[in-house]
Amino acid sequence: MEPLREVRDGYLITLNIGTPPQEVQVYMDTGSDLTWVPCGNLSFDCIDCYDLKNNNLKSSSIFSPLQSSSSFRASCASSFCAEIHSSDNPFDPCAIAGCSVSMLLKSTCLRPCPSFAYTYGEGGLVSGILTRDILKARTRDVPRFSFGCVTSTYHEPIGIAGFGRGLLSLPSQLGFLEKGFSHCFLPFMFVNNPNISSPLILGDSALSINLTDSLQFTPMLNTPVYPNSYYIGLESITIGTNITPTQVPLTLTQFDSQGNGGMLLDSGTTYTHLPNPFYSQLLTTLQSTITYPRATETESRTGFDLCYKVPCPNNNLTSLENDVMMVFPSITFNFLNNATLLLPQGNSFYAMSAPSDGSVVQCLLFQNMEDGDYGPAGVFGSFQQQNVKVVYDLEKERIGFQAMDCVLEAASHGLNQGS
């Protein structure tokens, strides 16, 4: 079990790397494989990173390989080197490093793995060198853990722990990829609260029969184009309780002949993204059932598509949050294999600021999926996964969901110290 600390746009896991161990906090990301950390103290350069300047990233969040006696650079003959360069030809990184043909054939070249560049779906880019060092985890130490020692990034101010299915991912290197893991994300109200953490459970404990009996499972979709990602199929979305489900396009249910489509389960993306014209139809259906006045100014300012001014007597947001399912229609995701997830209260519309003058503006925290002919058709983001236990059963290749109070789940693991 590992605690996850909630910040504004994700969940942080603490890694202890090196000799002596250096503590680095990085985002947990099920949408990528590479684990990387900011390296080099003053030399770490984050381009166009407002968060870095605004939050004044502490030096304790930056790893210094010079301060670790067990740190060394990965060789180009390492399978991790070929993986991070994503080359069709595994000899390429070795050739770039200057290895001879005989060394290529024997995989004996010990030249350093060339620098890499790693990109993310929303335009993020990191550049660094593949490094190996001791990772000290609660259950075991990984003596030759492979990670990116990154000195330059674009739009990525904090490191990332990749939880994908690839060779480089954290679960893979910990030996949990044939088993699985689970998490229960705390809701937004606990952002930056040091007294409570979201539980992340790896291995057998996440998959015990007693814990999975009450979950609804949907099969993982596999494609050779994106073999390391977690894809599921969405069949429909139900608005309210007595309305016919809105059927989604086939692209959200299955892959096309090129291996694109499906719904990506991604803790590294904050909000759920859905493609047009389906997304527009969903907005139209919601508008037809909501009678509150639109808050168009907030829509323009925030970029969210549906915002409403909701009466909030005595400016008491707590009482309103308790009745939010009465305020707005419920939203239910219907996945393949008859797995349904009624989004918990607060996972669809959310208050943009404190109440004033007896009302509060709440916005739908869904977004339009950018048009594209490749990649996922939609993304199921971390905000919609709050107060939901999500189980990644990698042995049986299925994903399980169960709405629950993650505060109580945190308390059951000793992660709630009071607020």
Coordinates of C-alpha atoms in Angstrom, one line a residue:
M1 CA 0.0 0.0 0.0
E2 CA 1.3 3.4 -0.9
P3 CA -0.3 6.8 0.0
L4 CA -1.1 9.2 -2.8
R5 CA -1.2 12.9 -2.0
E6 CA -3.7 14.9 -3.9
V7 CA -2.8 18.2 -5.7
R8 CA -4.8 20.4 -8.0
D9 CA -4.4 18.3 -11.1
G10 CA -3.4 14.8 -10.0
Y11 CA -2.1 12.5 -7.4
L12 CA 1.5 12.3 -6.2
I13 CA 3.4 9.2 -5.1
T14 CA 6.7 9.4 -3.1
L15 CA 9.7 7.6 -4.5
N16 CA 12.9 7.0 -2.5
I17 CA 15.8 6.6 -4.9
G18 CA 19.5 6.3 -4.4
T19 CA 22.1 5.8 -1.7
P20 CA 21.4 7.5 0.7
P21 CA 17.7 7.6 -0.4
Q22 CA 16.4 10.9 -1.9
E23 CA 12.7 11.5 -1.6
V24 CA 11.0 12.7 -4.8
Q25 CA 7.3 13.3 -5.3
V26 CA 5.9 12.5 -8.8
Y27 CA 2.5 12.2 -10.5
M28 CA 0.9 8.7 -10.7
D29 CA 0.1 8.3 -14.4
T30 CA -1.7 5.2 -15.8
G31 CA -1.5 6.7 -19.3
S32 CA 2.3 6.3 -19.7
D33 CA 5.2 3.9 -18.9
L34 CA 8.3 5.9 -18.1
T35 CA 9.1 6.9 -14.6
W36 CA 11.1 10.1 -14.6
V37 CA 12.3 12.6 -12.0
P38 CA 13.6 16.2 -12.3
C39 CA 17.4 16.1 -12.1
G40 CA 20.2 18.4 -11.4
N41 CA 19.0 21.0 -8.9
L42 CA 19.7 24.4 -10.4
S43 CA 20.2 23.0 -13.9
F44 CA 16.6 21.6 -14.2
D45 CA 14.8 23.7 -16.8
C46 CA 11.0 23.6 -17.2
I47 CA 9.9 25.6 -20.3
D48 CA 6.5 27.3 -20.2
C49 CA 5.7 25.9 -16.7
Y50 CA 3.6 28.3 -14.8
D51 CA 3.0 25.8 -12.1
L52 CA 6.8 25.5 -11.4
K53 CA 7.1 29.3 -10.9
N54 CA 3.8 29.6 -9.0
N55 CA 4.4 26.7 -6.6
N56 CA 8.1 27.3 -6.3
L57 CA 9.1 23.7 -6.8
K58 CA 11.3 22.6 -3.8
S59 CA 14.7 21.2 -4.3
S60 CA 13.6 18.2 -2.3
S61 CA 11.5 17.2 -5.3
I62 CA 14.6 17.1 -7.5
F63 CA 16.9 14.1 -7.7
S64 CA 20.7 14.6 -7.7
P65 CA 22.6 11.6 -9.2
L66 CA 25.8 13.1 -7.9
Q67 CA 24.6 12.7 -4.4
S68 CA 23.9 8.9 -4.8
S69 CA 26.8 6.4 -4.6
S70 CA 24.7 3.8 -6.4
S71 CA 23.6 5.8 -9.4
F72 CA 24.8 5.0 -12.9
R73 CA 23.8 5.6 -16.5
A74 CA 22.1 2.7 -18.4
S75 CA 24.1 1.1 -21.2
C76 CA 22.8 1.1 -24.7
A77 CA 22.7 -2.7 -24.7
S78 CA 19.9 -2.6 -22.0
S79 CA 16.4 -3.6 -23.1
F80 CA 15.2 -0.5 -21.2
C81 CA 17.3 1.6 -23.6
A82 CA 15.7 0.1 -26.7
E83 CA 12.3 0.6 -25.0
I84 CA 12.7 4.3 -24.2
H85 CA 13.8 5.0 -27.7
S86 CA 10.7 3.2 -29.0
S87 CA 12.7 2.0 -32.1
D88 CA 11.5 -0.7 -34.5
N89 CA 15.1 -1.7 -34.6
P90 CA 16.6 -2.4 -31.1
F91 CA 20.1 -1.9 -32.5
D92 CA 19.4 1.8 -33.2
P93 CA 20.3 3.3 -29.8
C94 CA 23.5 1.2 -29.8
A95 CA 24.4 2.4 -33.2
I96 CA 23.8 6.0 -32.2
A97 CA 26.1 5.4 -29.3
G98 CA 28.9 4.3 -31.6
C99 CA 28.8 0.5 -31.1
S100 CA 30.4 -1.8 -33.7
V101 CA 28.3 -4.3 -35.6
S102 CA 29.9 -7.2 -33.7
M103 CA 28.9 -5.6 -30.4
L104 CA 25.4 -5.1 -31.8
L105 CA 25.1 -8.8 -32.6
K106 CA 26.4 -9.9 -29.3
S107 CA 24.6 -7.2 -27.2
T108 CA 27.9 -6.5 -25.4
C109 CA 28.3 -2.8 -26.0
L110 CA 28.5 -0.9 -22.7
R111 CA 28.5 2.6 -24.2
P112 CA 26.0 4.9 -22.4
C113 CA 22.4 4.8 -23.6
P114 CA 21.9 8.0 -25.8
S115 CA 19.8 10.8 -24.4
F116 CA 16.0 10.4 -25.0
A117 CA 13.0 12.6 -25.7
Y118 CA 9.6 11.4 -24.4
T119 CA 6.3 12.9 -25.4
Y120 CA 2.9 13.0 -23.9
G121 CA -0.6 13.1 -25.5
E122 CA -1.3 16.7 -24.5
G123 CA 1.9 18.2 -25.9
G124 CA 4.2 17.6 -22.9
L125 CA 7.8 16.8 -23.7
V126 CA 10.7 15.7 -21.5
S127 CA 14.4 15.1 -22.3
G128 CA 17.1 13.4 -20.3
I129 CA 19.2 10.3 -19.8
L130 CA 18.2 6.8 -18.8
T131 CA 19.6 6.2 -15.3
R132 CA 19.6 3.2 -12.9
D133 CA 19.7 3.3 -9.2
I134 CA 18.2 1.7 -6.1
L135 CA 14.4 2.2 -5.6
K136 CA 13.4 1.6 -2.0
A137 CA 9.8 0.5 -1.8
R138 CA 7.7 -0.7 1.2
T139 CA 7.7 -4.3 0.1
R140 CA 11.0 -4.7 -1.7
D141 CA 14.0 -2.8 -3.0
V142 CA 14.7 -2.7 -6.8
P143 CA 18.5 -2.5 -7.0
R144 CA 18.8 -1.5 -10.7
F145 CA 15.6 0.5 -11.2
S146 CA 15.5 2.2 -14.6
F147 CA 14.1 5.8 -14.8
G148 CA 14.6 9.0 -16.7
C149 CA 16.9 11.6 -15.2
V150 CA 15.4 14.6 -16.8
T151 CA 17.0 18.0 -17.0
S152 CA 14.7 19.8 -19.5
T153 CA 10.9 19.7 -19.9
Y154 CA 8.1 21.5 -21.7
H155 CA 4.8 21.8 -19.7
E156 CA 5.9 19.1 -17.2
P157 CA 7.0 20.7 -13.9
I158 CA 6.9 17.6 -11.8
G159 CA 8.1 14.0 -12.4
I160 CA 5.9 11.1 -13.4
A161 CA 5.6 7.5 -12.2
G162 CA 4.4 5.5 -15.2
F163 CA 1.8 2.9 -14.3
G164 CA 1.3 1.6 -17.9
R165 CA 1.8 -2.0 -19.0
G166 CA 5.3 -1.6 -20.6
L167 CA 8.7 -2.7 -19.6
L168 CA 9.7 0.7 -18.1
S169 CA 6.6 1.1 -15.9
L170 CA 6.8 1.1 -12.1
P171 CA 4.4 -1.9 -11.6
S172 CA 6.5 -3.8 -14.2
Q173 CA 9.8 -3.2 -12.5
L174 CA 8.2 -4.0 -9.1
G175 CA 7.0 -7.3 -10.4
F176 CA 3.3 -6.5 -10.1
L177 CA 2.4 -6.4 -13.8
E178 CA 1.1 -10.0 -13.9
K179 CA -1.1 -9.2 -10.9
G180 CA -2.5 -5.7 -10.7
F181 CA -3.2 -2.7 -8.5
S182 CA -6.0 -0.5 -7.3
H183 CA -6.6 3.1 -6.2
C184 CA -9.4 5.2 -4.5
F185 CA -8.9 8.9 -5.3
L186 CA -10.1 11.4 -2.8
P187 CA -12.3 14.2 -4.0
F188 CA -11.2 17.7 -4.8
M189 CA -12.0 19.1 -1.4
F190 CA -8.9 17.3 0.0
V191 CA -6.4 19.0 -2.4
N192 CA -3.1 19.8 -0.6
N193 CA -4.5 18.4 2.7
P194 CA -1.5 16.8 4.5
N195 CA -3.6 14.8 6.9
I196 CA -5.2 12.4 4.5
S197 CA -4.0 10.4 1.5
S198 CA -5.6 8.3 -1.3
P199 CA -4.8 4.6 -1.0
L200 CA -2.8 2.9 -3.8
I201 CA -2.6 -0.9 -3.4
L202 CA -0.2 -3.0 -5.5
G203 CA -0.2 -6.8 -5.9
D204 CA -2.3 -9.5 -4.4
S205 CA -3.9 -7.3 -1.8
A206 CA -5.7 -5.3 -4.5
L207 CA -7.2 -8.4 -6.1
S208 CA -8.5 -10.4 -3.1
I209 CA -11.9 -12.0 -3.7
N210 CA -13.4 -10.3 -0.7
L211 CA -12.5 -6.9 -2.2
T212 CA -13.4 -7.6 -5.9
D213 CA -16.8 -9.4 -5.3
S214 CA -18.7 -6.1 -5.2
L215 CA -17.0 -4.6 -8.2
Q216 CA -18.4 -4.4 -11.7
F217 CA -15.7 -5.5 -14.2
T218 CA -15.3 -4.5 -17.9
P219 CA -12.8 -6.2 -20.1
M220 CA -9.6 -4.4 -21.1
L221 CA -9.3 -3.8 -24.9
N222 CA -6.0 -4.8 -26.4
T223 CA -4.5 -3.3 -29.5
P224 CA -1.0 -3.9 -31.0
V225 CA -0.7 -0.2 -31.7
Y226 CA -1.0 0.8 -28.0
P227 CA -0.2 -2.4 -26.1
N228 CA 1.0 -0.6 -22.9
S229 CA -2.2 1.5 -22.3
Y230 CA -5.4 0.6 -20.4
Y231 CA -8.3 0.8 -22.8
I232 CA -12.0 -0.1 -22.1
G233 CA -15.1 0.1 -24.2
L234 CA -17.9 2.6 -23.5
E235 CA -21.4 1.5 -24.8
S236 CA -23.6 4.4 -23.6
I237 CA -24.1 7.2 -21.1
T238 CA -27.4 7.6 -19.2
I239 CA -28.5 11.0 -18.1
G240 CA -30.9 11.0 -15.2
T241 CA -32.9 7.9 -14.2
N242 CA -35.8 7.6 -16.7
I243 CA -34.1 8.6 -19.9
T244 CA -33.0 6.2 -22.7
P245 CA -29.2 5.9 -22.7
T246 CA -27.4 8.0 -25.2
Q247 CA -25.6 5.5 -27.5
V248 CA -21.9 6.3 -28.1
P249 CA -20.2 6.0 -31.5
L250 CA -18.5 2.7 -32.2
T251 CA -15.1 4.4 -31.9
L252 CA -15.6 4.5 -28.1
T253 CA -16.6 0.9 -28.0
Q254 CA -13.9 -0.8 -30.1
F255 CA -10.8 -0.2 -32.2
D256 CA -10.8 0.5 -35.9
S257 CA -8.6 -1.5 -38.4
Q258 CA -5.6 0.8 -37.6
G259 CA -5.9 0.1 -33.8
N260 CA -7.3 3.5 -32.9
G261 CA -10.4 4.2 -30.8
G262 CA -11.6 2.9 -27.4
M263 CA -11.6 4.8 -24.1
L264 CA -8.3 5.3 -22.4
L265 CA -8.3 5.1 -18.6
D266 CA -5.8 7.8 -17.6
S267 CA -5.0 9.1 -14.1
G268 CA -2.7 11.6 -15.7
T269 CA -5.6 13.4 -17.4
T270 CA -7.7 15.4 -15.0
Y271 CA -11.1 15.5 -16.8
T272 CA -13.0 13.1 -19.0
H273 CA -12.8 13.9 -22.7
L274 CA -15.5 12.7 -25.2
P275 CA -15.5 13.1 -29.0
N276 CA -17.9 15.2 -31.1
P277 CA -20.7 15.0 -32.2
F278 CA -21.4 12.7 -29.3
Y279 CA -20.1 15.2 -26.7
S280 CA -22.4 18.0 -28.2
Q281 CA -25.4 15.6 -28.0
L282 CA -24.6 14.9 -24.3
L283 CA -24.5 18.7 -23.6
T284 CA -27.8 19.1 -25.4
T285 CA -29.4 16.4 -23.3
L286 CA -28.1 17.9 -20.1
Q287 CA -29.3 21.4 -21.0
S288 CA -32.8 20.1 -21.6
T289 CA -33.0 18.8 -18.1
I290 CA -31.4 21.7 -16.2
T291 CA -33.4 24.9 -15.6
Y292 CA -30.9 27.1 -13.8
P293 CA -29.6 30.2 -15.6
R294 CA -26.3 29.7 -17.5
A295 CA -23.2 31.4 -16.2
T296 CA -21.7 32.3 -19.6
E297 CA -19.0 34.5 -18.1
T298 CA -17.6 31.6 -16.2
E299 CA -17.8 29.4 -19.3
S300 CA -15.7 32.0 -21.3
R301 CA -13.2 32.4 -18.4
T302 CA -12.7 28.7 -17.6
G303 CA -13.2 27.0 -21.0
F304 CA -15.8 24.6 -19.6
D305 CA -18.9 24.2 -21.7
L306 CA -21.8 24.1 -19.2
C307 CA -21.9 26.4 -16.2
Y308 CA -24.9 27.3 -14.1
K309 CA -25.8 29.7 -11.3
V310 CA -27.3 27.5 -8.6
P311 CA -29.2 28.8 -5.6
C312 CA -27.1 28.3 -2.4
P313 CA -29.1 29.4 0.7
N314 CA -27.1 31.2 3.3
N315 CA -24.0 30.6 1.0
N316 CA -23.7 27.2 2.6
L317 CA -21.9 25.0 0.0
T318 CA -21.7 22.0 2.3
S319 CA -25.5 21.5 2.4
L320 CA -25.7 22.0 -1.3
E321 CA -23.0 19.4 -2.0
N322 CA -25.0 16.9 0.0
D323 CA -28.0 17.5 -2.3
V324 CA -26.0 17.9 -5.6
M325 CA -27.7 14.8 -7.1
M326 CA -31.0 16.6 -6.6
V327 CA -29.6 19.7 -8.2
F328 CA -28.2 18.1 -11.4
P329 CA -29.2 14.9 -13.2
S330 CA -27.1 11.8 -12.5
I331 CA -24.7 10.6 -15.1
T332 CA -24.1 6.9 -15.6
F333 CA -21.3 5.3 -17.7
N334 CA -22.3 2.0 -19.2
F335 CA -19.2 -0.1 -20.2
L336 CA -18.9 -3.4 -22.0
N337 CA -20.0 -6.5 -20.2
N338 CA -22.9 -4.7 -18.5
A339 CA -20.6 -2.9 -16.1
T340 CA -22.2 0.4 -15.0
L341 CA -20.7 3.3 -13.0
L342 CA -23.1 5.9 -11.6
L343 CA -20.8 8.9 -11.1
P344 CA -20.6 9.9 -7.4
Q345 CA -22.0 13.2 -6.4
G346 CA -19.5 15.9 -7.2
N347 CA -17.9 14.0 -10.1
S348 CA -19.8 15.9 -12.9
F349 CA -20.7 19.4 -11.8
Y350 CA -18.3 21.2 -9.5
A351 CA -18.3 24.7 -7.8
M352 CA -15.9 27.1 -9.5
S353 CA -15.6 29.4 -6.4
A354 CA -17.1 30.1 -3.0
P355 CA -20.8 31.0 -3.0
S356 CA -21.8 34.7 -3.0
D357 CA -25.1 36.5 -2.9
G358 CA -27.0 33.3 -2.3
S359 CA -25.8 31.4 -5.4
V360 CA -22.8 29.4 -6.6
V361 CA -21.5 28.7 -10.1
Q362 CA -21.1 25.0 -10.9
C363 CA -19.6 23.7 -14.2
L364 CA -19.6 20.4 -15.9
L365 CA -16.1 19.1 -15.7
F366 CA -16.1 17.2 -19.0
Q367 CA -14.2 18.4 -22.1
N368 CA -14.3 17.9 -25.8
M369 CA -11.8 15.4 -27.2
E370 CA -9.6 17.1 -29.7
D371 CA -10.2 15.9 -33.2
G372 CA -7.7 13.4 -34.4
D373 CA -7.5 10.2 -36.6
Y374 CA -5.2 8.4 -34.2
G375 CA -5.1 7.4 -30.5
P376 CA -8.0 7.0 -28.1
A377 CA -11.5 8.2 -29.1
G378 CA -12.1 9.3 -25.4
V379 CA -10.3 9.5 -22.1
F380 CA -11.7 8.7 -18.6
G381 CA -9.9 11.2 -16.4
S382 CA -9.0 11.2 -12.7
F383 CA -11.7 13.7 -11.6
Q384 CA -14.4 11.3 -12.7
Q385 CA -12.6 8.5 -10.8
Q386 CA -12.8 10.3 -7.5
N387 CA -14.7 8.4 -4.8
V388 CA -14.5 5.3 -7.0
K389 CA -12.4 2.2 -6.3
V390 CA -10.7 1.3 -9.5
V391 CA -9.1 -2.2 -9.7
Y392 CA -6.7 -3.1 -12.5
D393 CA -6.9 -6.9 -12.7
L394 CA -4.0 -7.4 -15.1
E395 CA -4.0 -11.2 -14.7
K396 CA -7.6 -11.5 -16.0
E397 CA -7.2 -8.3 -18.2
R398 CA -10.2 -6.5 -16.8
I399 CA -10.9 -3.2 -15.0
G400 CA -13.3 -3.1 -12.0
F401 CA -15.3 -0.1 -10.6
Q402 CA -17.1 0.5 -7.4
A403 CA -18.4 3.9 -6.2
M404 CA -17.4 4.4 -2.5
D405 CA -16.4 6.9 0.0
C406 CA -12.6 7.1 -0.4
V407 CA -12.3 8.9 2.9
L408 CA -13.5 5.8 4.7
E409 CA -11.3 3.7 2.5
A410 CA -8.3 5.9 3.4
A411 CA -9.2 5.6 7.1
S412 CA -9.3 1.7 6.8
H413 CA -5.7 1.8 5.7
G414 CA -4.6 4.3 8.4
L415 CA -4.3 7.2 6.0
N416 CA -6.8 9.6 7.6
Q417 CA -5.1 11.5 10.4
G418 CA -8.0 13.9 10.8
S419 CA -8.4 17.3 9.2

